[in-house]
PDB file of C-alpha atoms in Angstrom:
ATOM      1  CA  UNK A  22     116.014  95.643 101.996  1.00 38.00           C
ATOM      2  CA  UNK A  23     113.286  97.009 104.244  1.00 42.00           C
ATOM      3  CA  UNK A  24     112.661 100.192 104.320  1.00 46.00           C
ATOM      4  CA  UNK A  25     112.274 101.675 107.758  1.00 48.00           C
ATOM      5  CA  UNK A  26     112.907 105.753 107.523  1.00 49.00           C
ATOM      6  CA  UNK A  27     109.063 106.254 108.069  1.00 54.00           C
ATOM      7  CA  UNK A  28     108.185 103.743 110.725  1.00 60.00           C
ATOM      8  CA  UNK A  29     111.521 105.743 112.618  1.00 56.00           C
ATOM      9  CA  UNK A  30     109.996 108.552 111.687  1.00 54.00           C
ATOM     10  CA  UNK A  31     106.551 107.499 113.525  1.00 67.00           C
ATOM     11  CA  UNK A  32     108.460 106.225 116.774  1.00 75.00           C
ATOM     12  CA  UNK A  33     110.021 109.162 117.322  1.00 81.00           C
ATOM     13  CA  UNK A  34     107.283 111.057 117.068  1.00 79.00           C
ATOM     14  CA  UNK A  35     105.308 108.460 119.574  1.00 78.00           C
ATOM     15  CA  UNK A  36     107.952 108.443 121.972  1.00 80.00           C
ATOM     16  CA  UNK A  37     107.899 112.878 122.271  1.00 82.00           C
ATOM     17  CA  UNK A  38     103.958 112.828 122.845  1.00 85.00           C
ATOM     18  CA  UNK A  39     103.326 109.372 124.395  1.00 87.00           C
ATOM     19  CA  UNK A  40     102.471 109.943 128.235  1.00 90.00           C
ATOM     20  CA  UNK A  41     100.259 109.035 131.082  1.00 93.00           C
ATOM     21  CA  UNK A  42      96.363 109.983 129.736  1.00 96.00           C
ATOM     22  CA  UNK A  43      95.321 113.243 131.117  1.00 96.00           C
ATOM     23  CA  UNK A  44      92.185 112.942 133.013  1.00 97.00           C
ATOM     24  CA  UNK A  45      93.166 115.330 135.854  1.00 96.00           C
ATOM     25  CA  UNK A  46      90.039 117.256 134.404  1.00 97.00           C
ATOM     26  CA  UNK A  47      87.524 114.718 133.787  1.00 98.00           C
ATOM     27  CA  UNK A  48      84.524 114.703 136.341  1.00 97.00           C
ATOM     28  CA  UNK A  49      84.374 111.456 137.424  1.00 97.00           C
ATOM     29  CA  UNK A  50      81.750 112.743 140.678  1.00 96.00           C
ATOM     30  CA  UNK A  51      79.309 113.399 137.783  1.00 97.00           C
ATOM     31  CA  UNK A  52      78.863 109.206 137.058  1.00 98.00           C
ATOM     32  CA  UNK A  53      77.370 109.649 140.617  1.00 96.00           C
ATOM     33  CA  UNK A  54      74.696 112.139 139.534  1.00 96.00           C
ATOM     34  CA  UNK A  55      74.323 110.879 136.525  1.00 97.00           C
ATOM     35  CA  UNK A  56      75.441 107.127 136.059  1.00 98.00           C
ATOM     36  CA  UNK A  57      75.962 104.815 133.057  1.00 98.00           C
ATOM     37  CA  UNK A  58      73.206 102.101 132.200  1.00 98.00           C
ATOM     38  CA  UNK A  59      73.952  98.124 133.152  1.00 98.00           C
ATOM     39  CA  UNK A  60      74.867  97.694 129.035  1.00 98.00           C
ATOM     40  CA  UNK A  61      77.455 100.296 129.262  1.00 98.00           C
ATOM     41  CA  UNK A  62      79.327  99.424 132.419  1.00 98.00           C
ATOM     42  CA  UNK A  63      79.017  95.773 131.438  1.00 98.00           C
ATOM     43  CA  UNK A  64      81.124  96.636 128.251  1.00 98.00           C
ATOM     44  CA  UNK A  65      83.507  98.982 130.425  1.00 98.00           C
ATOM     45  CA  UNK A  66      84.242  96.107 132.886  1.00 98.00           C
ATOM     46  CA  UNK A  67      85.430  94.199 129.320  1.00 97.00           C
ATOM     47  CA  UNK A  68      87.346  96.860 128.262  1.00 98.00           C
ATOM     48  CA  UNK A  69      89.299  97.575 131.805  1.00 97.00           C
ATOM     49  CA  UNK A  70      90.169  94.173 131.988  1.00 96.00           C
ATOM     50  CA  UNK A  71      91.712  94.032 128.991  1.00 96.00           C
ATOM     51  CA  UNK A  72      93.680  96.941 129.083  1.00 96.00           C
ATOM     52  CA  UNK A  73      94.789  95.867 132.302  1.00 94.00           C
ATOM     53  CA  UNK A  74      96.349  92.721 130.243  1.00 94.00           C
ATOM     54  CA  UNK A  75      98.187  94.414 128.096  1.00 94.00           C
ATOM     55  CA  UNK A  76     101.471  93.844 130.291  1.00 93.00           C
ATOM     56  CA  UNK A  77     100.698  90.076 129.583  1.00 92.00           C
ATOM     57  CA  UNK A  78     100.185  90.586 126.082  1.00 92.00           C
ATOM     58  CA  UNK A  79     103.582  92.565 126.276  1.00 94.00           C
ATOM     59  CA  UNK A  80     105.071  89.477 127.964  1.00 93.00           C
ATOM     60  CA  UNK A  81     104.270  87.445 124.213  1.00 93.00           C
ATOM     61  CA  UNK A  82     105.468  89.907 122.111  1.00 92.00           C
ATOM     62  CA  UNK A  83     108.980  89.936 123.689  1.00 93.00           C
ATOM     63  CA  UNK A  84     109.463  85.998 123.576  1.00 93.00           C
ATOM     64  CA  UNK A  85     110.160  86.790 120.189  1.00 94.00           C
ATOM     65  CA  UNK A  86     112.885  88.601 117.658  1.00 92.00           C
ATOM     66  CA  UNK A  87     110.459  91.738 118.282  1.00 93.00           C
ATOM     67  CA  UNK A  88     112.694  92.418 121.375  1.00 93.00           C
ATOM     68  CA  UNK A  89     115.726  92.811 118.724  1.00 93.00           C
ATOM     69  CA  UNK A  90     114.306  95.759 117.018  1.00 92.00           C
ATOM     70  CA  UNK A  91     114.729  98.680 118.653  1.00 92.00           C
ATOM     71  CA  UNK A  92     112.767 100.900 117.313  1.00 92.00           C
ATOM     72  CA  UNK A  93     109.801  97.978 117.798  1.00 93.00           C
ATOM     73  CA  UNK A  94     110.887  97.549 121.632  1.00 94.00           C
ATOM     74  CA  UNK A  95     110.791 101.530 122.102  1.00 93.00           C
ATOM     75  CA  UNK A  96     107.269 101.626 120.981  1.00 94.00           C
ATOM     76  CA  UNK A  97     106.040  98.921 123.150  1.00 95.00           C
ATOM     77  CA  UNK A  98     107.235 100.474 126.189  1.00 94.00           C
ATOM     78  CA  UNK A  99     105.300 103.091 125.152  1.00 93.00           C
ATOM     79  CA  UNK A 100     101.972 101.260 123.920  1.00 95.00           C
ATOM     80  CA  UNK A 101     101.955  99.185 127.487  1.00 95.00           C
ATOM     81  CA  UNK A 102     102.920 102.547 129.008  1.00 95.00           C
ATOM     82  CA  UNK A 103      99.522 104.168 127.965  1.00 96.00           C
ATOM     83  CA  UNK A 104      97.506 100.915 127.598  1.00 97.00           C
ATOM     84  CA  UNK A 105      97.985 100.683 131.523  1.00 96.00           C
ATOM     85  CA  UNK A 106      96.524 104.579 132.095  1.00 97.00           C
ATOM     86  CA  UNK A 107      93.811 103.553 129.877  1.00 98.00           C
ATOM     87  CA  UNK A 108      92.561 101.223 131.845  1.00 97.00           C
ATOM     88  CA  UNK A 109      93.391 103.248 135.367  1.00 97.00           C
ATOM     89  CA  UNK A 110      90.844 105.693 133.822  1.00 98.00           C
ATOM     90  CA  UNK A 111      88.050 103.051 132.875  1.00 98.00           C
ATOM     91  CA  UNK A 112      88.875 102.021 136.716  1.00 98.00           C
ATOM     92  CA  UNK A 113      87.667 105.349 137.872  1.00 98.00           C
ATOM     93  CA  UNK A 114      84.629 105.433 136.202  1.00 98.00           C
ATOM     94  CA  UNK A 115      83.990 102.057 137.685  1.00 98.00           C
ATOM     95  CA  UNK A 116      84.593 102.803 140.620  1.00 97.00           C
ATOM     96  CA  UNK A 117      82.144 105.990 140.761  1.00 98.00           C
ATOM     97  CA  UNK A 118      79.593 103.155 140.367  1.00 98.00           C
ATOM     98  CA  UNK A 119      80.721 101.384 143.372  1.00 97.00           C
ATOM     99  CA  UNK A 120      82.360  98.676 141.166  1.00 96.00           C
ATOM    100  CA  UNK A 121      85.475  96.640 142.038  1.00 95.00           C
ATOM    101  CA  UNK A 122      88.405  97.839 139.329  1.00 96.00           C
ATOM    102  CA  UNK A 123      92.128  98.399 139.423  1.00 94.00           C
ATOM    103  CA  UNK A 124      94.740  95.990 140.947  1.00 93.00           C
ATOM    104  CA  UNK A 125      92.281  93.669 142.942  1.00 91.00           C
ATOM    105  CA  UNK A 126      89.946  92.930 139.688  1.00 94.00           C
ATOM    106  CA  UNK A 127      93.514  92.295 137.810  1.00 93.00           C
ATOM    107  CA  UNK A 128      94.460  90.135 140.132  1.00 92.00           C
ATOM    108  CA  UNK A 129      91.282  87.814 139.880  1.00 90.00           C
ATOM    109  CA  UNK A 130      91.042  88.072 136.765  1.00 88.00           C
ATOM    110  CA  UNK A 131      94.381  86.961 135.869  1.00 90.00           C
ATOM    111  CA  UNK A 132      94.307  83.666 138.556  1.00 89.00           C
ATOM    112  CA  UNK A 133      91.043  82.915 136.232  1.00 88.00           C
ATOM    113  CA  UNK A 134      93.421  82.590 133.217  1.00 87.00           C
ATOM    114  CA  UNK A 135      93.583  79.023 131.995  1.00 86.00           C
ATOM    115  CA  UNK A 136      97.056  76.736 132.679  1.00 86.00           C
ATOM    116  CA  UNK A 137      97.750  76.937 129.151  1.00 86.00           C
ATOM    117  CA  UNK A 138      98.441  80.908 129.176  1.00 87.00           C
ATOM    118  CA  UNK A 139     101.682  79.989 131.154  1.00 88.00           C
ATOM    119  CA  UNK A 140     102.782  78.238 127.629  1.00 89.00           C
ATOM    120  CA  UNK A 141     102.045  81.104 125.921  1.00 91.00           C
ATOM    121  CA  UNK A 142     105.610  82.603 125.897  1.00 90.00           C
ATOM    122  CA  UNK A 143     106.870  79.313 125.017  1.00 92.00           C
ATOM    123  CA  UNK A 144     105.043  78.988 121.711  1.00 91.00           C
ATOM    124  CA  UNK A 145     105.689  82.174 120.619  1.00 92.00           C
ATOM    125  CA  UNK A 146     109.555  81.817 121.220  1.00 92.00           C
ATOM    126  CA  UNK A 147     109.322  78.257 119.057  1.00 92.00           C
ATOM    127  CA  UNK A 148     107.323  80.456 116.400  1.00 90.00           C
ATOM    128  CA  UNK A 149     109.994  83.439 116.846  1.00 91.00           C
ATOM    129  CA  UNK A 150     112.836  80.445 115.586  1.00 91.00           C
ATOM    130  CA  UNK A 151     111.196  79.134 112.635  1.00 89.00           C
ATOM    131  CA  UNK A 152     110.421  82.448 111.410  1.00 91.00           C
ATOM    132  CA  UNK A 153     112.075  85.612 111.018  1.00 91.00           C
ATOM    133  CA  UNK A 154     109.116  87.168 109.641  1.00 95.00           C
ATOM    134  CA  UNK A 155     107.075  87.123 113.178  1.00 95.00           C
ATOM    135  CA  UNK A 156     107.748  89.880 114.106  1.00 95.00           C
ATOM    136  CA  UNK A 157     105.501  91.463 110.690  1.00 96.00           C
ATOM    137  CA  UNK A 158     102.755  89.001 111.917  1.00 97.00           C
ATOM    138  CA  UNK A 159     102.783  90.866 115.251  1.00 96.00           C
ATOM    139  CA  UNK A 160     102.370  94.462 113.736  1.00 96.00           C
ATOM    140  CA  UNK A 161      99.745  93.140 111.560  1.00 98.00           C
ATOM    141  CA  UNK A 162      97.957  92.058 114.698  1.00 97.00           C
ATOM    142  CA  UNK A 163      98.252  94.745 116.570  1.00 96.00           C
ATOM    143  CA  UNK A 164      96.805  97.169 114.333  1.00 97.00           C
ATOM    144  CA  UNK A 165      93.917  94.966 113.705  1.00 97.00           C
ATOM    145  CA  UNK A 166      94.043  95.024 117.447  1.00 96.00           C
ATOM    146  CA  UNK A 167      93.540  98.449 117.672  1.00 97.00           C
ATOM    147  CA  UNK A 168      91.413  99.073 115.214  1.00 97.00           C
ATOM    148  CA  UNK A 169      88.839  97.035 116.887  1.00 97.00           C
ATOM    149  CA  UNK A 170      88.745  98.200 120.261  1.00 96.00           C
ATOM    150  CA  UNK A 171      89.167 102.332 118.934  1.00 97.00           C
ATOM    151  CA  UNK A 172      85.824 101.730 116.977  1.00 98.00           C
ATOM    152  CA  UNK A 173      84.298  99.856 120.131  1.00 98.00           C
ATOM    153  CA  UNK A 174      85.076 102.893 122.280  1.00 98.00           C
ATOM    154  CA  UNK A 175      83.575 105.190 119.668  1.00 98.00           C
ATOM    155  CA  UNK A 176      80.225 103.273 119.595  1.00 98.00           C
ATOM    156  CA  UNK A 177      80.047 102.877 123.356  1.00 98.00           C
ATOM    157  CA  UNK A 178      80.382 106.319 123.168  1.00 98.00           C
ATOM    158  CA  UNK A 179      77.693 106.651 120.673  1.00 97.00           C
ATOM    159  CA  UNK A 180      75.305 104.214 122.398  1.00 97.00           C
ATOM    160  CA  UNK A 181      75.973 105.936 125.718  1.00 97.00           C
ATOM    161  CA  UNK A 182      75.060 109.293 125.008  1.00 97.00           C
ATOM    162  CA  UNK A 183      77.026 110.232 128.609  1.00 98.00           C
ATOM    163  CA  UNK A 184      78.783 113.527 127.922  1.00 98.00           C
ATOM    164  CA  UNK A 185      81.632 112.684 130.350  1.00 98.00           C
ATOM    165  CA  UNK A 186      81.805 109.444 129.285  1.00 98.00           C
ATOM    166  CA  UNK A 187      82.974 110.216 125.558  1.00 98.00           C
ATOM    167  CA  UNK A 188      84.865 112.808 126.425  1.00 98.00           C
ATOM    168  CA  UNK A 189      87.137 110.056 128.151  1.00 98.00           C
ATOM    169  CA  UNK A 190      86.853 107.832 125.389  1.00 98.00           C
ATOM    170  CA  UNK A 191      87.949 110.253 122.685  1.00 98.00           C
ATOM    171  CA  UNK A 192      90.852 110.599 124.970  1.00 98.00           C
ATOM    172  CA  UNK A 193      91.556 107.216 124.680  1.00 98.00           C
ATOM    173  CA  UNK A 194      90.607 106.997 120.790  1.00 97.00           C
ATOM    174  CA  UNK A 195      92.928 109.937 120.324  1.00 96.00           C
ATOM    175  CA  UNK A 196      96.051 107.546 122.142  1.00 95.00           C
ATOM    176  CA  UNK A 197      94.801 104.289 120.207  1.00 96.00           C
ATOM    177  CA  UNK A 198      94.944 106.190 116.786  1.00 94.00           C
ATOM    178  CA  UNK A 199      99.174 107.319 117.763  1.00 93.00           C
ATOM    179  CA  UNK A 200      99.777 103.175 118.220  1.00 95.00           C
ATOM    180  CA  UNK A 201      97.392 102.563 114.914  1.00 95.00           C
ATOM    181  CA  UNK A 202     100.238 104.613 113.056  1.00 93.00           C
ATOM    182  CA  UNK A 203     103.165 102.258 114.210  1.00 93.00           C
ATOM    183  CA  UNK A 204     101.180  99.190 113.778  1.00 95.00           C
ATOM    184  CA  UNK A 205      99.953 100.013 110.305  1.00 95.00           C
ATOM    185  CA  UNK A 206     103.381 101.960 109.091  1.00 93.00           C
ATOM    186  CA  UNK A 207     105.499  99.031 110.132  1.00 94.00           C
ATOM    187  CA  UNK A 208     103.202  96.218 108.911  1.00 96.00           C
ATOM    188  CA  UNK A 209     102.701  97.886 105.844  1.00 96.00           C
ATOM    189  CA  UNK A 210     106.268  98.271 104.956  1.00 95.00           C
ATOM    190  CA  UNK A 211     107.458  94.382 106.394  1.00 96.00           C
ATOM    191  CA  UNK A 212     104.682  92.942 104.162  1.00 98.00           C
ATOM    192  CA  UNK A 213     105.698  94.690 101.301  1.00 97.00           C
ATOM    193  CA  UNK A 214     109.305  93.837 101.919  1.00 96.00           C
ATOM    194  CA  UNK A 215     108.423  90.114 101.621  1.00 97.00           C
ATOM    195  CA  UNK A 216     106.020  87.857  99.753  1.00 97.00           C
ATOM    196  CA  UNK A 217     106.659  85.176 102.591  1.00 97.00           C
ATOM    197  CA  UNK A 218     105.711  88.101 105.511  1.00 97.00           C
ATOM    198  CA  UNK A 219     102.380  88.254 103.385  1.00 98.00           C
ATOM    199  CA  UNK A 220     101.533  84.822 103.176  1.00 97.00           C
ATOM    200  CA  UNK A 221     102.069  83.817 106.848  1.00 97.00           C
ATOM    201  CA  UNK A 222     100.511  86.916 108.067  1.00 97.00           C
ATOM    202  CA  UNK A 223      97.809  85.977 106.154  1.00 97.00           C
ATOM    203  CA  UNK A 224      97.254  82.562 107.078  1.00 96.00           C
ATOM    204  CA  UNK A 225      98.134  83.655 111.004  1.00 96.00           C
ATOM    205  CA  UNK A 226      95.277  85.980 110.698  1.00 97.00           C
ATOM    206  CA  UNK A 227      92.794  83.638 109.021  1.00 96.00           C
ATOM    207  CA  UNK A 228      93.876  80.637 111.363  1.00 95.00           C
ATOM    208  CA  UNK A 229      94.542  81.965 114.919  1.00 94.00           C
ATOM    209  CA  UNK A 230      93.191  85.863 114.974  1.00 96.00           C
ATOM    210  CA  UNK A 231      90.204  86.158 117.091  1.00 94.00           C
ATOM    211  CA  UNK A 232      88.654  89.371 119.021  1.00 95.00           C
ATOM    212  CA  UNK A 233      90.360  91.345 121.381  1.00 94.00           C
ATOM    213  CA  UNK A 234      89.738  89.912 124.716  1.00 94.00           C
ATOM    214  CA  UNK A 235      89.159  86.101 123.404  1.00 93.00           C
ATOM    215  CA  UNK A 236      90.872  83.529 125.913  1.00 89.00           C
ATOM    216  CA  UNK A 237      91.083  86.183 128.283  1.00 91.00           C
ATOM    217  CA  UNK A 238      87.293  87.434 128.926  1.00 93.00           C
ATOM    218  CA  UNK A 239      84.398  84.491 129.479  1.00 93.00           C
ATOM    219  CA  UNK A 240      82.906  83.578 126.299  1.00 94.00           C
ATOM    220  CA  UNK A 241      79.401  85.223 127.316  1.00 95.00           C
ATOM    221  CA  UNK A 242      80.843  88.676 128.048  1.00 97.00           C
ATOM    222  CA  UNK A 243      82.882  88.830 124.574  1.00 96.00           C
ATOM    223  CA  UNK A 244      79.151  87.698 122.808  1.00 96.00           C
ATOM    224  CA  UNK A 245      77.387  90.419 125.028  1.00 97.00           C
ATOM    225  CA  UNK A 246      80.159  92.909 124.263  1.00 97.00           C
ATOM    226  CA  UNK A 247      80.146  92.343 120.310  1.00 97.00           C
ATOM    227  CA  UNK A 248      76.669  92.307 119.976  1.00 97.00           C
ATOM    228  CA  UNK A 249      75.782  95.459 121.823  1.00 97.00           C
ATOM    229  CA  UNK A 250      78.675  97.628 119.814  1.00 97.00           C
ATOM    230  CA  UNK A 251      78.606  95.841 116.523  1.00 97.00           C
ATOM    231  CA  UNK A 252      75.051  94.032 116.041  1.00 95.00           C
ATOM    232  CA  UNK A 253      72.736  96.422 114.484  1.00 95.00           C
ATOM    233  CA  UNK A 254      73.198  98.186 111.474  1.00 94.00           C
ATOM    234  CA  UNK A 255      75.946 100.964 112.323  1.00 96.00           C
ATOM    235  CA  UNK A 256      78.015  98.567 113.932  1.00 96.00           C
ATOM    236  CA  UNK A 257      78.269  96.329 111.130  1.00 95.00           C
ATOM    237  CA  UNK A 258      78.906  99.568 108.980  1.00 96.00           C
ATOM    238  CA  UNK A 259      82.377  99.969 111.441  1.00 97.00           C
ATOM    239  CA  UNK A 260      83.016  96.143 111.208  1.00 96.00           C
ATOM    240  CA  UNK A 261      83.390  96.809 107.460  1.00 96.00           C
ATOM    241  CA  UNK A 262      85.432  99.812 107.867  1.00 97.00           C
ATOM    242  CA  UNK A 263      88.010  97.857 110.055  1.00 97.00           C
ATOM    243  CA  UNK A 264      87.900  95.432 107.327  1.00 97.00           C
ATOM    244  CA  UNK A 265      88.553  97.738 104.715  1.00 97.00           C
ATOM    245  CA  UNK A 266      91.440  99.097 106.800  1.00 97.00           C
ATOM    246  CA  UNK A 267      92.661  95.653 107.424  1.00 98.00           C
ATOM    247  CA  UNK A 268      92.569  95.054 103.276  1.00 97.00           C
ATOM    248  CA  UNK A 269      94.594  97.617 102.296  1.00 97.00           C
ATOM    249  CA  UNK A 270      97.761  96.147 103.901  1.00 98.00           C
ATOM    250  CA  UNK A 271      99.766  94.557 101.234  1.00 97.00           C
ATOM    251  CA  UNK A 272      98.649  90.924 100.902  1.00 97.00           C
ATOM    252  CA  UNK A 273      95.702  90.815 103.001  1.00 97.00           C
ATOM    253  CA  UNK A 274      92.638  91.854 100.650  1.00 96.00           C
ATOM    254  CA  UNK A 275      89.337  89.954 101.125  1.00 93.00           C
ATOM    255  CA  UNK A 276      90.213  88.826 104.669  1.00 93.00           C
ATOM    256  CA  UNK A 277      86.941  90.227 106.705  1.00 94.00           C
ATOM    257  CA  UNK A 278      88.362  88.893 110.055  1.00 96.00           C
ATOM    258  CA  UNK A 279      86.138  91.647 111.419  1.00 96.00           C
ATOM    259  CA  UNK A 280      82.617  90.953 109.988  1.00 95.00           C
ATOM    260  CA  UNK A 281      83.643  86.982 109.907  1.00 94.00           C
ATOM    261  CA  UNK A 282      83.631  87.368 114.170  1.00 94.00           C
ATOM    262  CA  UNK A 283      80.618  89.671 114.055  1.00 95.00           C
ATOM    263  CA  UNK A 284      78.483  86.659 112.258  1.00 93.00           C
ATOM    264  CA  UNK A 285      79.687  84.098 113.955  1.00 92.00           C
ATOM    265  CA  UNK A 286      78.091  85.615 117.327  1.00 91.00           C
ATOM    266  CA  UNK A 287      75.481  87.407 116.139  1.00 87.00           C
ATOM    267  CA  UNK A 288      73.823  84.501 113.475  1.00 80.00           C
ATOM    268  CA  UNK A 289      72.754  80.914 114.647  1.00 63.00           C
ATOM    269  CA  UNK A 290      73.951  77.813 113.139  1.00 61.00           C
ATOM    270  CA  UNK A 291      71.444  77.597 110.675  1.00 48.00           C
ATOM    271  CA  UNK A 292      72.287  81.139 108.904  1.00 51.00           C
ATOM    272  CA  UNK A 293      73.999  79.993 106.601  1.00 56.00           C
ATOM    273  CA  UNK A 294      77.044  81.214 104.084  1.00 52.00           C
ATOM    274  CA  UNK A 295      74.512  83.221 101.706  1.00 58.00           C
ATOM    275  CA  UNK A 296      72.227  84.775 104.946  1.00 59.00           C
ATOM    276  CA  UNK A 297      75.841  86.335 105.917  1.00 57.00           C
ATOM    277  CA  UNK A 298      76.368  87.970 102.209  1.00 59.00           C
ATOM    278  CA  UNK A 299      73.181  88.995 102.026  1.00 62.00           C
ATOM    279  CA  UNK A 300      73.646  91.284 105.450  1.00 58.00           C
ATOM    280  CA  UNK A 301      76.847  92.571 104.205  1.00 59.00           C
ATOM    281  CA  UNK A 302      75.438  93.741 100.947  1.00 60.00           C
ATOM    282  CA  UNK A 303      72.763  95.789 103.316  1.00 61.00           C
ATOM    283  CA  UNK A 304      75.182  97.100 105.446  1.00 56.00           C
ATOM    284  CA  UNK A 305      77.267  98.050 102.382  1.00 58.00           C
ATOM    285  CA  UNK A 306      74.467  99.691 100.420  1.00 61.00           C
ATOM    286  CA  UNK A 307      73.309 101.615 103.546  1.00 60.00           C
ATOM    287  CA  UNK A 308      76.991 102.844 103.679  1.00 54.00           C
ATOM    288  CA  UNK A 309      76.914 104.130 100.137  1.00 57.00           C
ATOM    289  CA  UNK A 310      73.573 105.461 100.297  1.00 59.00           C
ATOM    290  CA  UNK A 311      74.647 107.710 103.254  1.00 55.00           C
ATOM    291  CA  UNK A 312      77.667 108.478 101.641  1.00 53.00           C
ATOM    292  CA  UNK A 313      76.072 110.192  98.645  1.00 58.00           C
ATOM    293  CA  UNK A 314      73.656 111.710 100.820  1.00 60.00           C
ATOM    294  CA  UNK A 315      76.732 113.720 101.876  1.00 55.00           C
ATOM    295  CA  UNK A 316      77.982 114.551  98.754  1.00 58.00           C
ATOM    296  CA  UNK A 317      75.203 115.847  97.508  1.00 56.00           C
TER     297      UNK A 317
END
């Protein structure tokens, strides 16, 4: 029987703080005085476009037997909910640097989706029937899902160096981390209800999973995006992390989806298998060398 007294727990808890981010505050004027480099608002225009798909993404999710949950259904309204202000807010900055945002760069970049997103709904309905366990592969997702764009936003922030800027972004971070806790609390508990929930999540993830963004964003900007927050050495430390995060889920050790997607824009073809292990081990021993540099 699964076991859902803590992932009620968690929505109830969503539902009482989730709002509309607070920004009211935020000095938006002072991108005018002081305004982002091209790297930065490059990565922004990413992330406010994919926020702003979230309702799409929504639109997936609910072709399934996610929609007959409802504690599942109560958190998405929330998660698009607050996945819309996000990007509203990204908007604003964009638009203090006299860049299109909001509705009207939606709208184009939505008619730019290919003809096969309109079968998207349909194939996750046909998955939905031969399944009951989808709806675990679709909390598994979306906390890898998160954890991959919170760790983005906290090293733009980082790379940035824009005061008003992270303060935004920790804003956002601080939202992220309340879906994080549904994702993670209900994955956790489906895949340990079920041996079958772990091996399909599993091979969904190895098979299909892909970075935030992918089939949405062109090809170059994802590369661009990935390589200026994750391709030198403290990115690859947070690419770990999310994998670490992502292996302690029940059934899904020894996955690195995360570093996997990092090498496979960062290296050329002829890197091969043991080039890849040897820049993990670096990244890891850097990792535990800082680490007992703070213990000590």
């Amino acid at each position: 029987m699964c076991r859902r007294g803590t992932v009620t727990t968690d929505i109830d808890s969503l539902i009482q703080r989730s709002g509309r981010l607070e920004v009211d505050d935020i000095d938006f004027k002072a991108f005018r005085q002081h305004p982002l480099d091209p790297a930065t608002l490059r990565c922004l225009r990413y992330m406010h476009d994919v926020e702003g798909h979230t309702a799409c993404y929504l639109r997936d999710l609910l072709a399934t037997r996610a929609h007959r949950d409802p504690e599942v259904t109560a958190f998405l309204a929330c998660w698009c909910y607050e996945e819309h202000w996000h990007g509203e807010a990204i908007a604003q900055v964009l638009h203090a640097h006299d860049e299109p945002a909001g509705r009207s760069r939606l709208a184009e970049s939505r008619r730019r989706l290919p003809r096969r997103d309109a079968l998207r709904p349909v194939a996750f309905t046909l998955a939905s029937a031969l399944t009951p366990h989808i709806v675990a592969v679709h909390m598994t997702w979306g906390a890898v899902n998160e954890w991959t764009p919170q760790s983005g936003y906290a090293r733009l922030a980082a790379k940035a160096k824009h005061p008003v800027l992270s303060e935004l972004l920790r804003r956002i971070m601080r939202q992220e981390g309340r879906h994080i806790d549904f994702y993670t609390s209900s994955a956790r508990q489906r895949l340990a209800d079920s041996a079958t929930a772990r091996r399909i999540t599993r091979f969904a993830l190895r098979r299909y999973w892909a970075p935030v963004g992918t089939g949405v964003m062109p090809q170059p900007e994802l590369e661009f995006l990935v390589k200026h927050l994750f391709g030198d050495d403290e990115g690859r430390v947070a690419a770990q992390r999310i994998d670490r995060l992502v292996g302690r889920l029940p059934g899904l050790e020894g996955l690195h989806l995360i570093e996997e997607a990092l090498d496979d824009v960062t290296l050329t073809p002829p890197q091969d298998i043991a080039v890849r292990a040897a820049m993990r081990r670096s990244a890891q021993e850097n990792q535990n060398t800082k680490e007992q540099r703070r213990a000590c």
